[in-house]
Coordinates of C-alpha atoms in Angstrom, one line a residue:
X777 CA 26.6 -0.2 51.1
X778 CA 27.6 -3.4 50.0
X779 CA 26.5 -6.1 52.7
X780 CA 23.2 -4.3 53.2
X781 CA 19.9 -5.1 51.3
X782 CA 18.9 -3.0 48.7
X783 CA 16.0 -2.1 45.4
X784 CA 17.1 -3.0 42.2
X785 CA 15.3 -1.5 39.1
X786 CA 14.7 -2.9 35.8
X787 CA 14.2 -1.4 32.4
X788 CA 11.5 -3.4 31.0
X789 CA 8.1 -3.2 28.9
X790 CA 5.1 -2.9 30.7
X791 CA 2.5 -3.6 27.6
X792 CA 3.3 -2.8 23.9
X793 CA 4.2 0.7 23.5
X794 CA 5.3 1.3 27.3
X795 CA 8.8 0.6 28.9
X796 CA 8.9 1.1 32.5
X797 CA 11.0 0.4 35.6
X798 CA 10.1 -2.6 37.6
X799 CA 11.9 -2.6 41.0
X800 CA 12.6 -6.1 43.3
X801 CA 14.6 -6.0 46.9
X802 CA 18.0 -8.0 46.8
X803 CA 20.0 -9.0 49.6
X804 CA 23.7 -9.1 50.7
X805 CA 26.0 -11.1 48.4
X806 CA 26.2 -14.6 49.6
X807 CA 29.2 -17.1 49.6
X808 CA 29.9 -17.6 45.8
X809 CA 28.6 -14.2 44.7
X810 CA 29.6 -10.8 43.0
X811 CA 27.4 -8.0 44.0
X812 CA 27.4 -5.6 40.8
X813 CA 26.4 -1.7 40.4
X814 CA 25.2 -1.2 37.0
X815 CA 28.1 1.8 35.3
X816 CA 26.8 1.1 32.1
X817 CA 23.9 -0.3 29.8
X818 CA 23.8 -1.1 25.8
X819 CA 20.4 -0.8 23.8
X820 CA 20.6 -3.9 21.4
X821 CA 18.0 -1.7 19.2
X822 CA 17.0 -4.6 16.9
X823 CA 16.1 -7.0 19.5
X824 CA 14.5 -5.2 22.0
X825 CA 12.5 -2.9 20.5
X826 CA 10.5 -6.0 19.3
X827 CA 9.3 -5.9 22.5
X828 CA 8.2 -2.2 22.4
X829 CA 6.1 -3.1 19.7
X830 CA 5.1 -6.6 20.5
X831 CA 6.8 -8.2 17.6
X832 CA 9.1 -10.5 19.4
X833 CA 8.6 -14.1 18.4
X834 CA 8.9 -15.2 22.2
X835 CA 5.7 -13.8 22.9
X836 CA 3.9 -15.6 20.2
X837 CA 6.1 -19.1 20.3
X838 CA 8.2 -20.9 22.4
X839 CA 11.5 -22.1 22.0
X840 CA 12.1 -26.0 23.2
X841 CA 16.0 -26.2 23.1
X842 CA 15.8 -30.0 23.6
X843 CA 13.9 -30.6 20.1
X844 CA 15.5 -27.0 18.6
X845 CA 12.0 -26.4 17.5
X846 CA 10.1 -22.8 17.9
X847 CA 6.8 -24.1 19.4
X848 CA 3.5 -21.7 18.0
X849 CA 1.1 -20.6 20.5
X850 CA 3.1 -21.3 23.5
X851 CA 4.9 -18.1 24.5
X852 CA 8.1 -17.7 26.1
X853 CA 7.5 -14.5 27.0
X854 CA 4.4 -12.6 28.4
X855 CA 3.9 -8.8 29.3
X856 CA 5.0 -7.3 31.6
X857 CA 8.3 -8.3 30.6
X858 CA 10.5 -7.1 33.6
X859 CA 13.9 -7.5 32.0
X860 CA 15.8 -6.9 28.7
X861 CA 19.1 -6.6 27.4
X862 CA 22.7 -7.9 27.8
X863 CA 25.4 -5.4 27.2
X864 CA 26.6 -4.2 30.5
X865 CA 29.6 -2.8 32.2
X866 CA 29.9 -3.3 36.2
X867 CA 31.6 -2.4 38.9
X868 CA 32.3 -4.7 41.7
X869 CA 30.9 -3.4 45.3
X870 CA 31.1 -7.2 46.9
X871 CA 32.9 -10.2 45.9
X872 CA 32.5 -13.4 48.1
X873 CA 34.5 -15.4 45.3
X874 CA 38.6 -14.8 44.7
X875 CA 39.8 -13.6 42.1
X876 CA 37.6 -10.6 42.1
X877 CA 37.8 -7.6 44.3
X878 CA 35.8 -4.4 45.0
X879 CA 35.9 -1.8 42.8
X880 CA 36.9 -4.0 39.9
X881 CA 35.2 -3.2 36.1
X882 CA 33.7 -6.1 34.6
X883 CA 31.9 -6.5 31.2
X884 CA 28.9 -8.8 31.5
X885 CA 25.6 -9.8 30.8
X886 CA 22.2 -9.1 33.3
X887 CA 19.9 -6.8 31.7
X888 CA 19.1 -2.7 32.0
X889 CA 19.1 -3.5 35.6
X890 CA 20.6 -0.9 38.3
X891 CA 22.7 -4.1 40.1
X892 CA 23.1 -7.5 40.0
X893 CA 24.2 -9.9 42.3
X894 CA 26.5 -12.6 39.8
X895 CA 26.9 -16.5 40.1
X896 CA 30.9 -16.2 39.6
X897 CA 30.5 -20.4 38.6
X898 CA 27.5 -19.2 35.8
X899 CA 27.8 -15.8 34.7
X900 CA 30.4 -14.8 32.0
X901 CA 32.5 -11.6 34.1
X902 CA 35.2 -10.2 32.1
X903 CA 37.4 -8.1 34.1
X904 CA 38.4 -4.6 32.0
X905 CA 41.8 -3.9 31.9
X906 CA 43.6 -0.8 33.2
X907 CA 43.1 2.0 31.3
X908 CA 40.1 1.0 29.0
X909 CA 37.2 3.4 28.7
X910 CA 34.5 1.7 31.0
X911 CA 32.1 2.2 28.7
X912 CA 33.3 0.2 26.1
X913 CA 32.6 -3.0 28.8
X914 CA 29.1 -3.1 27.1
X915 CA 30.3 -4.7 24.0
X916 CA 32.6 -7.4 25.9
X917 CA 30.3 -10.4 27.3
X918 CA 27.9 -10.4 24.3
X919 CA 27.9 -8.0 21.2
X920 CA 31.3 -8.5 20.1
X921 CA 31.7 -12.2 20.6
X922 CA 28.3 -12.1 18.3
X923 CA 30.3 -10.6 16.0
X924 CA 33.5 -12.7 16.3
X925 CA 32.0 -15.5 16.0
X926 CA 31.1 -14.7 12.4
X927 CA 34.3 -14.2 11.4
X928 CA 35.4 -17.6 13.3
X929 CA 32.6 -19.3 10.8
X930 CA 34.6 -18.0 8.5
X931 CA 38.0 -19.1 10.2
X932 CA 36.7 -22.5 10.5
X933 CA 35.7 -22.7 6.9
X934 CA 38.8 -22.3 5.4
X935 CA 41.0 -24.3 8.1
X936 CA 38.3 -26.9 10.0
X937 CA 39.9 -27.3 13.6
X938 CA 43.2 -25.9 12.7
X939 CA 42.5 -22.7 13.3
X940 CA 45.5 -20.6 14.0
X941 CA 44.2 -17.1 15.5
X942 CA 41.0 -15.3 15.0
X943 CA 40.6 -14.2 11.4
X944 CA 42.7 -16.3 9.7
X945 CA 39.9 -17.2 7.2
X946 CA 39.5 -13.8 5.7
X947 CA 43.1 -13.2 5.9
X948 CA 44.1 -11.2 2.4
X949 CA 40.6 -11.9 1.4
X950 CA 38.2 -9.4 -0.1
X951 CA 34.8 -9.4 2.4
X952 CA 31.6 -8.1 2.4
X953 CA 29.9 -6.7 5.8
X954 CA 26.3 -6.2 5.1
X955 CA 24.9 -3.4 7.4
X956 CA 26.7 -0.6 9.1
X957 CA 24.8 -1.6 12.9
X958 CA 27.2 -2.3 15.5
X959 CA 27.4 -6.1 14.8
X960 CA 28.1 -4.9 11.1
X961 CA 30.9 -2.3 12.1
X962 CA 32.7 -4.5 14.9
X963 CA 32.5 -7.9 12.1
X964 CA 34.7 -5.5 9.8
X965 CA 37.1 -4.1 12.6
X966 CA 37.7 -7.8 13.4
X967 CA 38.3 -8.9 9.8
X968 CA 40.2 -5.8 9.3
X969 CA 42.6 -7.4 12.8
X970 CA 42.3 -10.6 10.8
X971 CA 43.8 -8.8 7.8
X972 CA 40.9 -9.0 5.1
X973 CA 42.7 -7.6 2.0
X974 CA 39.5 -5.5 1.4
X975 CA 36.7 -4.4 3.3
X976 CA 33.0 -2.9 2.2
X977 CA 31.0 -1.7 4.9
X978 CA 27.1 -1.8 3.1
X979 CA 24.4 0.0 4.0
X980 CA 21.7 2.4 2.3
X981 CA 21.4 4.4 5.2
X982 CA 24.1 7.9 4.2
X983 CA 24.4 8.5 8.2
X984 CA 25.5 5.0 8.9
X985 CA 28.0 5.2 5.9
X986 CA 29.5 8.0 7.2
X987 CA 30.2 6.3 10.6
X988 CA 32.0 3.4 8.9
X989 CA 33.9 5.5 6.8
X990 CA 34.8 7.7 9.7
X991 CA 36.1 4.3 11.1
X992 CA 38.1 3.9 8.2
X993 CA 36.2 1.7 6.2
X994 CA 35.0 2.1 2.6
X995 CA 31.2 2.1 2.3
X996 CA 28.6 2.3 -0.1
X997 CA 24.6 1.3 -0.5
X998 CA 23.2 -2.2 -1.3
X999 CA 23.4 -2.0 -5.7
X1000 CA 27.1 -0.5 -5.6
X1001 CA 28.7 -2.8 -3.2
X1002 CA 27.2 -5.8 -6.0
X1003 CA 29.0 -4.0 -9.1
X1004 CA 31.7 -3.1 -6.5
X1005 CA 32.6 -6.8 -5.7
X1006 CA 31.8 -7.8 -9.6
X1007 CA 34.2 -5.5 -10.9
X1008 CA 37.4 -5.2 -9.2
X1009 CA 37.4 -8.6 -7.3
X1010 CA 38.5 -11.0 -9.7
X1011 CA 40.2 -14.4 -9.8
X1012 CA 41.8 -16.1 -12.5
X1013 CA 40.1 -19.6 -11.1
X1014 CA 37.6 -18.7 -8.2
X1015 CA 35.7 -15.8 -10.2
X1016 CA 34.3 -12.7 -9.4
X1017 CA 33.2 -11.1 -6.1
X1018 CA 33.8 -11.9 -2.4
X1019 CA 34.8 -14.4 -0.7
X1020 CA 32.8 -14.0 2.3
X1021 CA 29.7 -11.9 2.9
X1022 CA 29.0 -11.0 6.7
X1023 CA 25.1 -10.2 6.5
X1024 CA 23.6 -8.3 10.0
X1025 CA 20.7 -6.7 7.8
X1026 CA 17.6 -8.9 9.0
X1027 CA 15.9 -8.6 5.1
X1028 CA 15.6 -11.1 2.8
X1029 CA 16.2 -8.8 0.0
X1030 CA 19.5 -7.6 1.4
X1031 CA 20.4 -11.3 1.5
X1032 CA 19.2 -11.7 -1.8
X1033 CA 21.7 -9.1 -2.6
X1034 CA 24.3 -10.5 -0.2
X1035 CA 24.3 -14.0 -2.2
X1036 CA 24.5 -11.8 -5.9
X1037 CA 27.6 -10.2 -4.5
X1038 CA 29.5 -13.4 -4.1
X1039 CA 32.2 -14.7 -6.2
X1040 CA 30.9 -18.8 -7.4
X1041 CA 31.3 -20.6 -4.3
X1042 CA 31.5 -18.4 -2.1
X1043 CA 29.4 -18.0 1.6
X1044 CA 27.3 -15.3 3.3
X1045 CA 28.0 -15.9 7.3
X1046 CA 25.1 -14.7 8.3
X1047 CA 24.5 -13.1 11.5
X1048 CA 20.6 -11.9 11.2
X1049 CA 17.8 -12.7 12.9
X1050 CA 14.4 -12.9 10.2
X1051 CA 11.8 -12.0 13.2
X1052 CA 9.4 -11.7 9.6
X1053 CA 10.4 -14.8 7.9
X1054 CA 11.9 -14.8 4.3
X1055 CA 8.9 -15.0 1.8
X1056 CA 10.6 -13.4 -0.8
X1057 CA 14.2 -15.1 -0.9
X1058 CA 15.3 -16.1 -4.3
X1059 CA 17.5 -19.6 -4.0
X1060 CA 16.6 -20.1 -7.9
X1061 CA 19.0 -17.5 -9.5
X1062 CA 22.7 -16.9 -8.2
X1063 CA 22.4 -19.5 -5.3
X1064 CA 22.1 -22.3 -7.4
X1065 CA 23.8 -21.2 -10.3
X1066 CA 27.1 -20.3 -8.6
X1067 CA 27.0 -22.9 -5.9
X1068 CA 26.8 -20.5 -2.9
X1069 CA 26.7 -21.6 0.6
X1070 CA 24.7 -19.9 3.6
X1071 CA 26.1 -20.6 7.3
X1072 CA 24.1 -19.3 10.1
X1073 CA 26.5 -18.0 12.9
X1074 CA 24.3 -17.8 16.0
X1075 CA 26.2 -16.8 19.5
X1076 CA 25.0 -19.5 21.2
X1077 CA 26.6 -22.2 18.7
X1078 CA 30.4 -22.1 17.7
X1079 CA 31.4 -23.9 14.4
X1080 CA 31.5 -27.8 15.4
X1081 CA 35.3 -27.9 14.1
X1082 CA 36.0 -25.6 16.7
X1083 CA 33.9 -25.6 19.5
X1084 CA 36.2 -27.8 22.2
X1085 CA 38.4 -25.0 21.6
X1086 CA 36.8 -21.9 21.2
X1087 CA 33.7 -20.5 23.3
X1088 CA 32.4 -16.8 24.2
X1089 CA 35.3 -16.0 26.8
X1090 CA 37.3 -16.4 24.4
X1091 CA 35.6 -14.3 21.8
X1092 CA 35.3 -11.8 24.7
X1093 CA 39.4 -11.7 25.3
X1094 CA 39.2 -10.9 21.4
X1095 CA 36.8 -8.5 21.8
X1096 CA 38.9 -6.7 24.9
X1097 CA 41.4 -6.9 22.4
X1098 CA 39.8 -5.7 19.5
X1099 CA 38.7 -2.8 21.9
X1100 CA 42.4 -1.9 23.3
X1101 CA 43.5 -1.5 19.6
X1102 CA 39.8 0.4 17.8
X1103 CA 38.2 1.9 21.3
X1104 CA 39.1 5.5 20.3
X1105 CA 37.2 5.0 17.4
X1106 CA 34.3 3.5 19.0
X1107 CA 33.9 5.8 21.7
X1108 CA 34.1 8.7 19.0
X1109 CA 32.0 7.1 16.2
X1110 CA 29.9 3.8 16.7
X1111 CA 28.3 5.1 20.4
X1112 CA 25.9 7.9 19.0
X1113 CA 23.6 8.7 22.3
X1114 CA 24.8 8.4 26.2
X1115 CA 21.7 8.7 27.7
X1116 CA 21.0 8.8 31.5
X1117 CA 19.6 6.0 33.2
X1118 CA 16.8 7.4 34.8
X1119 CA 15.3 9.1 31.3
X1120 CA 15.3 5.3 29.4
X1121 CA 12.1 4.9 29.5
X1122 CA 11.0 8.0 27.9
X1123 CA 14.1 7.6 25.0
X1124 CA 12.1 4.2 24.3
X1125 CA 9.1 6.2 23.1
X1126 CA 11.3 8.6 21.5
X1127 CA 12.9 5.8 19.1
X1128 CA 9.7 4.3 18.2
X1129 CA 7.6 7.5 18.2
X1130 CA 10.3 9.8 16.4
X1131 CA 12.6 7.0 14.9
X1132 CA 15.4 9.4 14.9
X1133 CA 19.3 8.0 13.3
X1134 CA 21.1 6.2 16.0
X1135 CA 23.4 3.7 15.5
X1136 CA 24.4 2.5 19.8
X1137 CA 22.9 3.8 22.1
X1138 CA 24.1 3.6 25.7
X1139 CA 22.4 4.2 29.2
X1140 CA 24.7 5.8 32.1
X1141 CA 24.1 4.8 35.4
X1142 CA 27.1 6.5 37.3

């Protein structure tokens, strides 16, 4: 019941190698709150199976937001780690704030935990609109604005503060989207709303290809996509290759690649995270010679031209939008395991023992 106290659980990592379910006691929502039931929880794969393995840069450094500095040997993050991820759909069973009722569906962000009681002043609560697959919530508070927010690098590129809807910088432009992942995938459906004039979804993985072609998108491995883009996208004055490369592979090789595809001038937006650093990136060859550009499109920092007007709800009202026109597709395609709630942590072992093909993985909680 709603107003009565109740045991959460949390998917977290016990030690390296060993996810578990931590449990705390929560009461009754207070003034100012939104009591949650977990429906639905997103694996962000990349991320938090750093954790599994002990990988993570938080637990070997910490980061000081006020210098922007990673600090060595003063970790953020310690085992047990009781809570991970952020891709979460919720169903309201409280609400002490208005505007919010019970038994709304929200899309937010609190971690592979079984409720959550929400700051409605703090936390980013989307509400889903009628009609739209719950499930799909899980991409609205965090994954998709990640992705949007590379295309609005873009955007802001090409028109500084002026610009006029989401997209408009790869608007009849041909684009790169370097790995078929779900930040890859939803970066193209979003330049394809934007109207990109041509889209390559890149990968070497042949099951991940198939999933963005089954989306609709052309796709290809790593060495074709470079010929691809050097052979039929030509300009009389700006070259050949794309204008814009979206790069979600964390390699430095596939960025190596990603900066060969590029037509002189032209920018990678990249979206990855190099947990193993980047001792093998080349800046010598096609980055200097062609006068390429690399802009680093992190979620918690919106293009300065832009940033008074654009911020993560609104990259999530895109997102809802992007999921009212595509969600078919992603329910169909891009969501490859529904696994139940209570059998997460023995999956975990699974992907890291096994390392079977997956592309998102969801946990249900109804």
């Amino acid at each position: 019941m709603p107003h009565e106290h109740r045991t959460v659980r949390s998917l977290g990592i016990e030690r390296p190698g060993e996810p578990f379910f931590f449990h705390y006691d929560e009461g009754p929502a207070p003034d100012g709150r939104i009591r949650l039931d977990l429906l639905y929880t997103g694996l962000s794969a990349g991320t938090e199976l750093t954790f599994m393995k002990g990988t993570n840069p938080y637990l070997h450094s910490r980061w000081d937001d006020w210098q922007g500095l990673f600090i060595p040997g003063e970790p953020s993050a310690r085992f047990p780690v009781n809570f991970l991820g952020y891709m979460e759909a919720a169903r309201v069973s409280d609400a002490r704030v208005p505007g919010f009722r019970a038994g709304d569906v929200v899309g937010t962000t609190f971690g592979h935990k079984s409720g959550h009681t929400a700051d409605a002043a703090h936390d980013l609560l989307l509400k889903l609109p009628h009609g739209l697959d719950p499930m799909l919530g899980i991409f609205v508070a965090q994954m998709g604005p990640i992705a949007a927010n590379g295309i609005l690098h873009a955007d802001a590129e090409q028109f500084g503060a002026a610009v006029p809807f989401l997209g408009a910088g790869v608007e009849g432009r041909p684009v790169l989207v370097w790995g078929g992942g779900t930040v890859g995938l939803f970066c193209a459906m979003f330049a394809r709303m934007g109207g990109a004039s041509d889209i390559v979804v890149v990968d070497p993985s042949p099951f991940r290809q198939d999933i963005a072609r089954a989306m609709g998108f052309e796709a290809m491995g790593e060495d074709d996509a470079v010929r691809h883009a050097k052979t039929l996208w030509h300009h009389k004055i700006g070259g050949r290759g794309a204008e814009y490369v979206f790069q979600t592979r964390a390699r430095p090789d596939s960025l190596n690649r990603c900066l060969q595809a590029l037509r002189p001038q032209g920018t990678v937006i990249d979206l990855a995270f190099y947990q193993g650093g980047m001792d093998s990136l080349r800046l010598g060859e096609e980055f200097h010679h062609n006068g390429l550009s690399i802009r680093c499109a992190q979620i918690n920092r919106m293009p300065r031209p832009v940033a008074q007007a654009w911020d993560q709800r609104r990259l999530a009202a895109e997102t809802i939008r992007l999921l009212q026109r595509e969600g078919e597709a992603i329910r169909r395609h891009m969501i490859t395991h529904v696994v139940p709630y209570d059998d997460a942590p023995g999956f975990l072992r699974h992907l890291v023992n096994d390392r079977p093909e997956f592309l998102q993985i969801v946990f249900d909680a109804t």
